[in-house]
Amino acid sequence: MIGYRGSVFHMLDDPSIVGAEAAHAYYKDGLLLVEGGAIIEAGDFADLSKNISPSTKIVDHTGSMLIPGFIDTHIHFPQLDIIASYGEELLDWLEKYTFPEEANFADPAHAAECADFFIKELLRNGTTTALVYGTVHKQSVDALFASAFERNMRLIAGKALMDRNVPEAVRDTAESGDADSRELIEKWHGQGRLGYAVTPRFAPACSDDQMQRTAQILADHPGVLMHTHLSENTSEIDWVQSLYPSSKDYLDVYERFGLLTNRSVFAHCVHLEGAEFQRMAEADAAIAFCPTSNLFLGSGLFNLKEAEKYGVKTGMGTDVGAGTSFSILQTLNEAYKVCRLRGEQLSAYKSFYLATLGGATALNASDKIGNFEKGKEADFLVLDMASTPLLDRRLKKCKDLDEKLFVITMLGDDRMISHTYIAGALQHDRDASA
Ligand code: GUN
Ligand code: ZN
């Protein structure tokens, strides 16, 4: 057993349901006990240190804050090299930058080099679990899983299914997409901490046959997730309406094919109507809120309060490369501003919930990750409270935890992540990195 000493903070529940006090735990001088890659206990150092054997090794992170690893519920690994591409809305951005770059992932060597950088970048930013899009090529997902497996990460990914309305170089067929997805599930799903998500790109890029087959794969594999895009951009929504003129709304298209389930994660959902939120809640489906992407592409302002009102599971997504940062802290910064532009508030506790336990719940993994409950997997971060002079100065003026957490979401970024532990093993040490 190893003990990690520092201030310890984690979320126990959704603060918009149970209130901020009941929703979190904080130990100013805390101890996190870890054994065999799992959490034994989180609590006050003074209490817990009395009951552990004197030979227990204590790693001293006094002055830093220990928190659960961040969960990114929507990101594209092959868009690493087109992050920060100028000047377009969604559909033109896909044509001009995204599809040409994704075509390069037919080359397994390119995929492997990008996968390795991508996984390291997640860890450098404190993201310990992510739900990830590959390209249409199965070798892109092989490369990503191989890299995550090496580091024992809990990572969920899938090859993109896209058999129409996209350039030939990034197009599959309903048959090949079905066969490749099943092959990847056999090979990777349940290996170590890896999981598979069937990944139809978005309704306009998938034929009816492909959508039906996706639903069949989902039904055939109970632990597999479904990951797609929904209602991101108004031109996209108009396009979907023209392809499916008899559909009630965009969600209805996925619903008709049996893709609205309690294992479905829909990225964006910027323009959902009340009835769509309601059906999402009834199905126990999840939303990935991607503020940096929605602002960058000018897609719109996600209605978090409406998702809360209907009780839809929600997590944070960076959506790199339309999203502009791998950092969940920077993503929370922009989430707050999206809420302000809607005239609403986003509390710091809610932000940390969305980034950890909320994300875990969205991925149906809250029994394994998301906080420091006994028995959960020990994915955790050490936050350097003085990673920049300004952060150090501002945090010292804070009067309580609430204010500190808010300042962290506004001023924090990758520089704050001094250590990232995956299942109890150190996988990123900021100061040891070149
Ligand atoms: N909709 C379909 N594909 C994509 C993508 O790659 N990024 C975003 N943001 N939206 C999409
Ligand atoms: Zn996306």
Coordinates of C-alpha atoms and ligand atoms in Angstrom, one line a residue:
M1 CA 0.0 0.0 0.0
I2 CA 1.1 3.6 -0.7
G3 CA -0.2 6.8 0.8
Y4 CA -0.3 10.0 -1.1
R5 CA -0.3 13.1 1.2
G6 CA -1.7 16.5 0.1
S7 CA -5.1 18.2 0.1
V8 CA -7.6 15.7 -1.3
F9 CA -10.7 16.7 -3.2
H10 CA -13.3 14.7 -5.0
M11 CA -17.0 14.7 -6.0
L12 CA -19.4 12.3 -4.5
D13 CA -22.5 13.3 -6.5
D14 CA -24.1 15.9 -8.8
P15 CA -24.2 19.2 -6.9
S16 CA -27.2 20.4 -8.9
I17 CA -29.2 17.4 -7.4
V18 CA -27.9 17.0 -3.9
G19 CA -26.4 20.5 -3.3
A20 CA -22.7 21.5 -3.1
E21 CA -22.0 20.4 0.4
A22 CA -23.3 16.8 0.1
A23 CA -21.8 16.5 -3.4
H24 CA -18.1 16.8 -2.4
A25 CA -15.4 15.7 0.1
Y26 CA -12.3 17.8 0.9
Y27 CA -9.5 17.0 3.3
K28 CA -7.1 20.0 3.7
D29 CA -4.3 17.8 5.0
G30 CA -5.5 14.6 3.4
L31 CA -4.2 11.1 2.5
L32 CA -5.1 8.9 -0.4
L33 CA -4.4 5.2 0.2
V34 CA -3.8 3.1 -2.9
E35 CA -3.1 -0.6 -3.2
G36 CA -3.0 -2.9 -6.3
G37 CA -4.0 0.0 -8.5
A38 CA -7.2 0.6 -6.5
I39 CA -8.4 3.2 -4.0
I40 CA -8.3 1.9 -0.4
E41 CA -9.5 5.2 1.2
A42 CA -9.4 8.9 1.0
G43 CA -9.5 11.0 4.2
D44 CA -7.8 13.2 6.8
F45 CA -4.1 12.4 7.2
A46 CA -4.4 12.6 10.9
D47 CA -7.1 10.0 11.0
L48 CA -5.9 7.6 8.4
S49 CA -2.2 7.7 9.3
K50 CA -3.1 6.3 12.8
N51 CA -4.4 3.0 11.3
I52 CA -1.8 2.2 8.7
S53 CA 1.3 0.1 9.2
P54 CA 4.4 2.2 10.0
S55 CA 6.1 0.6 7.0
T56 CA 3.5 2.1 4.5
K57 CA 5.3 4.4 2.1
I58 CA 4.0 8.0 2.1
V59 CA 4.6 10.1 -1.0
D60 CA 4.5 13.7 0.1
H61 CA 2.6 16.1 -2.1
T62 CA 1.9 18.5 0.7
G63 CA 1.0 21.9 -0.9
S64 CA -0.6 20.2 -3.9
M65 CA -4.1 19.0 -4.4
L66 CA -5.0 15.4 -5.3
I67 CA -8.0 15.0 -7.5
P68 CA -9.5 12.2 -9.6
G69 CA -8.2 12.1 -13.2
F70 CA -10.2 14.0 -15.8
I71 CA -12.6 12.3 -18.2
D72 CA -12.9 13.5 -21.8
T73 CA -16.2 12.3 -23.2
H74 CA -15.5 13.3 -26.8
I75 CA -12.2 13.7 -28.7
H76 CA -10.8 12.8 -32.1
F77 CA -7.3 11.5 -32.1
P78 CA -6.6 11.9 -35.8
Q79 CA -7.4 15.6 -35.6
L80 CA -4.3 16.3 -33.6
D81 CA -2.5 18.0 -36.5
I82 CA -5.4 20.1 -37.6
I83 CA -6.2 21.7 -34.2
A84 CA -6.3 25.5 -34.7
S85 CA -7.4 25.5 -38.4
Y86 CA -8.7 28.8 -39.4
G87 CA -12.0 30.3 -40.4
E88 CA -14.7 27.8 -41.1
E89 CA -18.0 26.5 -39.8
L90 CA -18.5 22.7 -39.2
L91 CA -19.3 21.4 -42.7
D92 CA -16.6 23.4 -44.5
W93 CA -14.1 22.7 -41.8
L94 CA -14.7 19.0 -42.3
E95 CA -14.2 19.2 -46.1
K96 CA -11.3 21.6 -46.0
Y97 CA -9.2 20.3 -43.1
T98 CA -10.5 17.2 -41.4
F99 CA -11.2 14.7 -44.1
P100 CA -7.9 15.3 -46.0
E101 CA -5.9 14.9 -42.7
E102 CA -7.9 11.8 -41.7
A103 CA -7.1 10.2 -45.1
N104 CA -3.4 10.0 -43.9
F105 CA -4.4 7.4 -41.3
A106 CA -4.5 4.7 -43.9
D107 CA -0.8 4.5 -43.1
P108 CA -0.2 2.5 -39.9
A109 CA 3.1 4.2 -39.2
H110 CA 1.5 7.6 -39.3
A111 CA -1.3 6.4 -37.1
A112 CA 1.1 4.9 -34.6
E113 CA 3.2 8.1 -34.3
C114 CA 0.1 10.2 -33.8
A115 CA -1.4 7.7 -31.3
D116 CA 1.7 7.9 -29.1
F117 CA 1.7 11.7 -29.1
F118 CA -2.0 11.8 -28.5
I119 CA -1.9 9.5 -25.5
K120 CA 1.0 11.4 -24.0
E121 CA -0.8 14.7 -24.5
L122 CA -3.9 13.3 -22.7
L123 CA -1.7 12.3 -19.7
R124 CA 0.1 15.6 -19.8
N125 CA -3.2 17.4 -19.4
G126 CA -4.5 15.1 -16.7
T127 CA -7.0 13.2 -18.8
T128 CA -7.0 9.6 -17.6
T129 CA -10.0 8.3 -19.5
A130 CA -11.3 9.4 -22.9
L131 CA -14.0 8.4 -25.4
V132 CA -12.2 8.7 -28.7
Y133 CA -13.0 8.8 -32.5
G134 CA -10.5 7.0 -34.8
T135 CA -10.6 7.5 -38.5
V136 CA -12.5 5.2 -40.9
H137 CA -9.4 3.0 -41.0
K138 CA -9.3 0.1 -38.5
Q139 CA -5.5 0.5 -38.3
S140 CA -6.0 4.0 -36.7
V141 CA -7.9 2.3 -33.8
D142 CA -5.4 -0.5 -33.5
A143 CA -2.6 2.1 -33.1
L144 CA -4.6 4.0 -30.4
F145 CA -5.5 1.0 -28.4
A146 CA -2.0 -0.4 -28.5
S147 CA -0.7 2.9 -27.1
A148 CA -3.3 3.1 -24.3
F149 CA -2.9 -0.6 -23.5
E150 CA 0.8 0.0 -22.9
R151 CA -0.1 2.5 -20.2
N152 CA -3.0 0.6 -18.7
M153 CA -5.4 3.4 -19.5
R154 CA -9.2 3.1 -19.3
L155 CA -9.8 4.3 -22.8
I156 CA -12.8 3.8 -25.1
A157 CA -12.6 4.2 -28.9
G158 CA -14.0 3.1 -32.2
K159 CA -13.4 3.4 -35.9
A160 CA -15.5 6.0 -37.6
L161 CA -18.4 4.5 -39.8
M162 CA -18.9 6.8 -42.8
D163 CA -20.1 5.2 -46.1
R164 CA -21.7 8.2 -47.9
N165 CA -21.3 12.0 -48.5
V166 CA -17.6 12.0 -47.6
P167 CA -14.5 11.8 -49.9
E168 CA -13.6 8.3 -51.2
A169 CA -10.4 8.2 -49.3
V170 CA -12.3 8.3 -46.0
R171 CA -15.3 6.2 -47.0
D172 CA -16.1 2.6 -46.0
T173 CA -19.1 0.5 -47.0
A174 CA -21.8 -0.8 -44.8
E175 CA -20.4 -4.3 -45.0
S176 CA -16.7 -3.3 -44.4
G177 CA -17.6 -1.0 -41.6
D178 CA -19.6 -3.7 -39.9
A179 CA -16.8 -6.3 -40.4
D180 CA -14.1 -4.0 -39.2
S181 CA -16.0 -2.9 -36.1
R182 CA -16.7 -6.5 -35.1
E183 CA -13.0 -7.4 -35.7
L184 CA -11.9 -4.5 -33.5
I185 CA -14.4 -5.5 -30.7
E186 CA -13.1 -9.1 -30.7
K187 CA -9.5 -7.9 -30.6
W188 CA -9.6 -5.0 -28.1
H189 CA -12.9 -4.7 -26.1
G190 CA -12.2 -5.8 -22.5
Q191 CA -8.4 -6.1 -23.1
G192 CA -6.9 -4.5 -20.0
R193 CA -9.0 -1.4 -19.4
L194 CA -10.0 -0.8 -23.0
G195 CA -13.5 -0.6 -24.3
Y196 CA -15.1 -0.2 -27.7
A197 CA -17.6 2.3 -29.0
V198 CA -19.4 1.8 -32.3
T199 CA -18.9 5.2 -34.0
P200 CA -21.2 6.3 -36.8
R201 CA -19.6 9.6 -37.9
F202 CA -22.9 11.5 -38.0
A203 CA -26.3 10.8 -39.6
P204 CA -25.4 12.5 -43.0
A205 CA -22.4 10.3 -43.5
C206 CA -24.0 6.9 -42.8
S207 CA -26.4 5.1 -45.1
D208 CA -29.6 3.5 -43.6
D209 CA -27.9 0.1 -44.0
Q210 CA -24.9 1.3 -42.0
M211 CA -27.1 2.7 -39.3
Q212 CA -29.0 -0.6 -39.0
R213 CA -25.8 -2.6 -38.8
T214 CA -24.5 -0.3 -36.1
A215 CA -27.6 -0.9 -34.0
Q216 CA -27.1 -4.7 -34.5
I217 CA -23.5 -4.5 -33.4
L218 CA -24.6 -2.6 -30.3
A219 CA -27.3 -5.1 -29.5
D220 CA -24.8 -8.0 -30.0
H221 CA -22.3 -6.6 -27.5
P222 CA -23.8 -5.5 -24.2
G223 CA -20.7 -3.6 -22.9
V224 CA -20.0 -1.6 -26.0
L225 CA -21.0 2.1 -26.3
M226 CA -22.4 4.1 -29.2
H227 CA -20.6 7.4 -29.9
T228 CA -21.7 10.0 -32.5
H229 CA -22.4 13.7 -33.2
L230 CA -25.8 15.3 -32.8
S231 CA -27.3 18.7 -33.4
E232 CA -24.1 20.7 -33.5
N233 CA -24.6 23.2 -36.3
T234 CA -27.7 24.7 -38.0
S235 CA -26.6 23.8 -41.6
E236 CA -25.9 20.2 -40.4
I237 CA -29.4 20.1 -38.9
D238 CA -31.0 21.4 -42.2
W239 CA -29.0 18.7 -44.1
V240 CA -30.3 16.0 -41.8
Q241 CA -33.8 17.2 -42.2
S242 CA -33.5 17.1 -46.0
L243 CA -32.1 13.6 -45.9
Y244 CA -34.9 12.4 -43.5
P245 CA -37.9 14.7 -44.3
S246 CA -40.3 12.6 -42.3
S247 CA -38.2 12.6 -39.1
K248 CA -39.5 14.6 -36.1
D249 CA -36.1 16.1 -35.4
Y250 CA -32.4 15.1 -35.6
L251 CA -32.5 12.8 -32.6
D252 CA -35.4 10.9 -34.2
V253 CA -33.1 9.8 -37.0
Y254 CA -30.8 7.9 -34.5
E255 CA -33.8 6.8 -32.5
R256 CA -35.5 5.2 -35.5
F257 CA -32.4 3.1 -36.1
G258 CA -32.3 1.9 -32.5
L259 CA -29.3 4.1 -31.6
L260 CA -30.8 6.0 -28.7
T261 CA -29.9 3.8 -25.8
N262 CA -28.4 4.0 -22.3
R263 CA -25.1 3.2 -23.9
S264 CA -25.2 6.1 -26.4
V265 CA -23.0 9.2 -26.1
F266 CA -24.0 12.2 -28.3
A267 CA -21.4 15.0 -28.8
H268 CA -22.5 18.7 -28.9
C269 CA -26.4 18.7 -28.7
V270 CA -26.2 22.5 -29.0
H271 CA -29.6 22.9 -30.8
L272 CA -31.7 20.2 -29.1
E273 CA -35.3 21.0 -28.3
G274 CA -37.0 20.2 -25.0
A275 CA -38.7 17.1 -26.5
E276 CA -35.2 15.8 -27.5
F277 CA -33.7 16.4 -24.1
Q278 CA -36.7 14.5 -22.7
R279 CA -36.3 11.5 -24.9
M280 CA -32.5 11.5 -24.2
A281 CA -33.3 11.4 -20.4
E282 CA -35.9 8.7 -20.8
A283 CA -33.4 6.5 -22.7
D284 CA -30.7 7.3 -20.2
A285 CA -28.4 8.5 -23.1
A286 CA -25.5 10.9 -22.5
I287 CA -24.3 14.3 -23.8
A288 CA -20.7 15.4 -24.3
F289 CA -20.6 19.2 -23.8
C290 CA -17.8 20.6 -26.0
P291 CA -17.5 24.4 -25.3
T292 CA -14.2 25.2 -26.9
S293 CA -15.3 23.5 -30.1
N294 CA -18.7 25.0 -30.1
L295 CA -17.2 28.5 -29.7
F296 CA -14.3 27.9 -32.2
L297 CA -16.6 26.7 -35.0
G298 CA -19.3 29.2 -34.1
S299 CA -21.8 26.3 -33.6
G300 CA -23.7 27.8 -30.7
L301 CA -24.2 27.8 -26.9
F302 CA -25.1 24.5 -25.3
N303 CA -28.0 24.6 -22.8
L304 CA -26.5 22.9 -19.7
K305 CA -29.5 24.0 -17.6
E306 CA -31.9 22.2 -19.9
A307 CA -29.8 19.1 -19.7
E308 CA -29.9 19.4 -15.9
K309 CA -33.6 20.1 -15.9
Y310 CA -34.4 16.9 -17.8
G311 CA -31.8 14.9 -16.0
V312 CA -29.6 14.0 -19.0
K313 CA -26.2 12.4 -18.1
T314 CA -23.6 15.0 -19.2
G315 CA -19.8 15.0 -19.3
M316 CA -17.1 17.4 -20.7
G317 CA -15.6 16.9 -24.2
T318 CA -12.6 18.7 -25.6
D319 CA -13.6 17.7 -29.2
V320 CA -10.0 18.2 -30.3
G321 CA -9.4 19.2 -33.2
A322 CA -12.4 21.4 -33.5
G323 CA -11.9 22.0 -29.8
T324 CA -8.9 24.2 -29.1
S325 CA -7.3 22.5 -26.1
F326 CA -6.6 19.1 -24.6
S327 CA -6.9 20.7 -21.2
I328 CA -10.2 19.9 -19.4
L329 CA -9.4 22.8 -17.1
Q330 CA -9.4 25.2 -20.1
T331 CA -12.5 23.4 -21.4
L332 CA -14.2 24.2 -18.0
N333 CA -13.1 27.8 -18.4
E334 CA -15.0 28.1 -21.7
A335 CA -17.9 26.1 -20.3
Y336 CA -18.4 28.8 -17.7
K337 CA -18.4 31.5 -20.3
V338 CA -20.9 29.6 -22.5
C339 CA -23.2 29.5 -19.4
R340 CA -22.6 33.2 -18.8
L341 CA -23.6 34.1 -22.4
R342 CA -26.8 32.2 -21.7
G343 CA -27.3 34.3 -18.6
E344 CA -26.6 31.3 -16.4
Q345 CA -24.1 30.2 -13.7
L346 CA -21.8 27.2 -13.7
S347 CA -20.5 26.5 -10.2
A348 CA -17.0 25.3 -9.6
Y349 CA -18.4 22.1 -7.9
K350 CA -20.6 21.4 -11.0
S351 CA -17.5 21.9 -13.2
F352 CA -15.5 19.4 -11.3
Y353 CA -18.4 17.0 -11.3
L354 CA -18.8 17.2 -15.1
A355 CA -15.0 16.7 -15.5
T356 CA -14.8 13.6 -13.3
L357 CA -17.8 11.7 -11.9
G358 CA -20.3 13.2 -14.4
G359 CA -18.1 12.1 -17.3
A360 CA -17.7 8.6 -15.7
T361 CA -21.5 8.4 -15.4
A362 CA -21.9 9.5 -19.0
L363 CA -19.7 6.6 -20.0
N364 CA -21.5 4.1 -17.7
A365 CA -18.2 3.7 -15.8
S366 CA -19.0 5.4 -12.5
D367 CA -18.6 2.1 -10.7
K368 CA -14.9 2.1 -11.7
I369 CA -13.7 5.7 -12.0
G370 CA -14.7 9.3 -11.4
N371 CA -13.9 9.7 -7.7
F372 CA -12.0 8.2 -4.7
E373 CA -14.6 5.8 -3.4
K374 CA -13.1 2.6 -2.0
G375 CA -12.4 0.0 -4.6
K376 CA -12.4 2.3 -7.6
E377 CA -9.4 2.4 -10.0
A378 CA -6.7 4.8 -8.8
D379 CA -6.6 7.2 -11.7
F380 CA -5.6 10.5 -10.0
L381 CA -3.8 13.8 -10.5
V382 CA -1.5 16.0 -8.5
L383 CA -2.3 19.7 -9.1
D384 CA 0.5 22.1 -8.6
M385 CA -1.1 25.1 -6.9
A386 CA 1.7 27.4 -7.9
S387 CA 2.3 26.4 -11.5
T388 CA 2.3 30.0 -12.6
P389 CA 3.1 33.2 -10.6
L390 CA -0.4 34.5 -11.2
L391 CA -2.2 31.3 -10.2
D392 CA 0.0 31.1 -7.1
R393 CA -0.8 34.7 -6.2
R394 CA -4.6 34.5 -6.9
L395 CA -5.0 31.2 -5.0
K396 CA -3.4 32.7 -1.9
K397 CA -6.1 35.3 -1.8
C398 CA -8.9 32.8 -1.9
K399 CA -11.1 32.6 1.2
D400 CA -12.5 29.1 0.8
L401 CA -12.4 26.0 -1.3
D402 CA -15.2 27.0 -3.6
E403 CA -13.3 30.1 -4.7
K404 CA -10.1 28.1 -5.1
L405 CA -11.8 25.6 -7.3
F406 CA -13.2 28.3 -9.4
V407 CA -9.8 30.0 -9.8
I408 CA -8.3 26.6 -10.8
T409 CA -10.9 26.3 -13.6
M410 CA -10.2 29.8 -14.9
L411 CA -6.4 29.9 -14.6
G412 CA -5.4 26.3 -14.6
D413 CA -4.1 24.3 -17.6
D414 CA -1.6 21.6 -18.4
R415 CA 1.1 23.4 -16.4
M416 CA -0.9 22.5 -13.2
I417 CA -0.7 18.8 -13.8
S418 CA 2.5 17.8 -12.1
H419 CA 1.8 14.1 -11.9
T420 CA -0.8 11.8 -13.6
Y421 CA -1.3 8.3 -12.0
I422 CA -3.0 5.6 -14.0
A423 CA -4.3 2.7 -11.8
G424 CA -1.8 3.7 -9.2
A425 CA 1.2 3.9 -11.6
L426 CA 2.9 7.2 -12.3
Q427 CA 2.5 7.8 -16.1
H428 CA 3.3 11.5 -16.3
D429 CA 5.7 13.4 -14.2
R430 CA 5.8 17.0 -15.5
D431 CA 9.2 17.8 -14.1
A432 CA 10.8 14.7 -15.4
S433 CA 9.6 15.2 -19.0
A434 CA 11.9 16.6 -21.6
Ligands
GUN1 N1 -19.5 16.0 -37.1 C1 -19.1 15.0 -38.0 N2 -17.8 14.9 -37.9 C2 -17.3 15.8 -37.0 C3 -16.0 16.1 -36.5 O1 -15.0 15.5 -36.8 N3 -16.0 17.1 -35.6 C4 -17.1 17.8 -35.2 N4 -16.9 18.8 -34.3 N5 -18.3 17.5 -35.7 C5 -18.4 16.5 -36.5
ZN2 ZN -16.5 15.6 -32.6

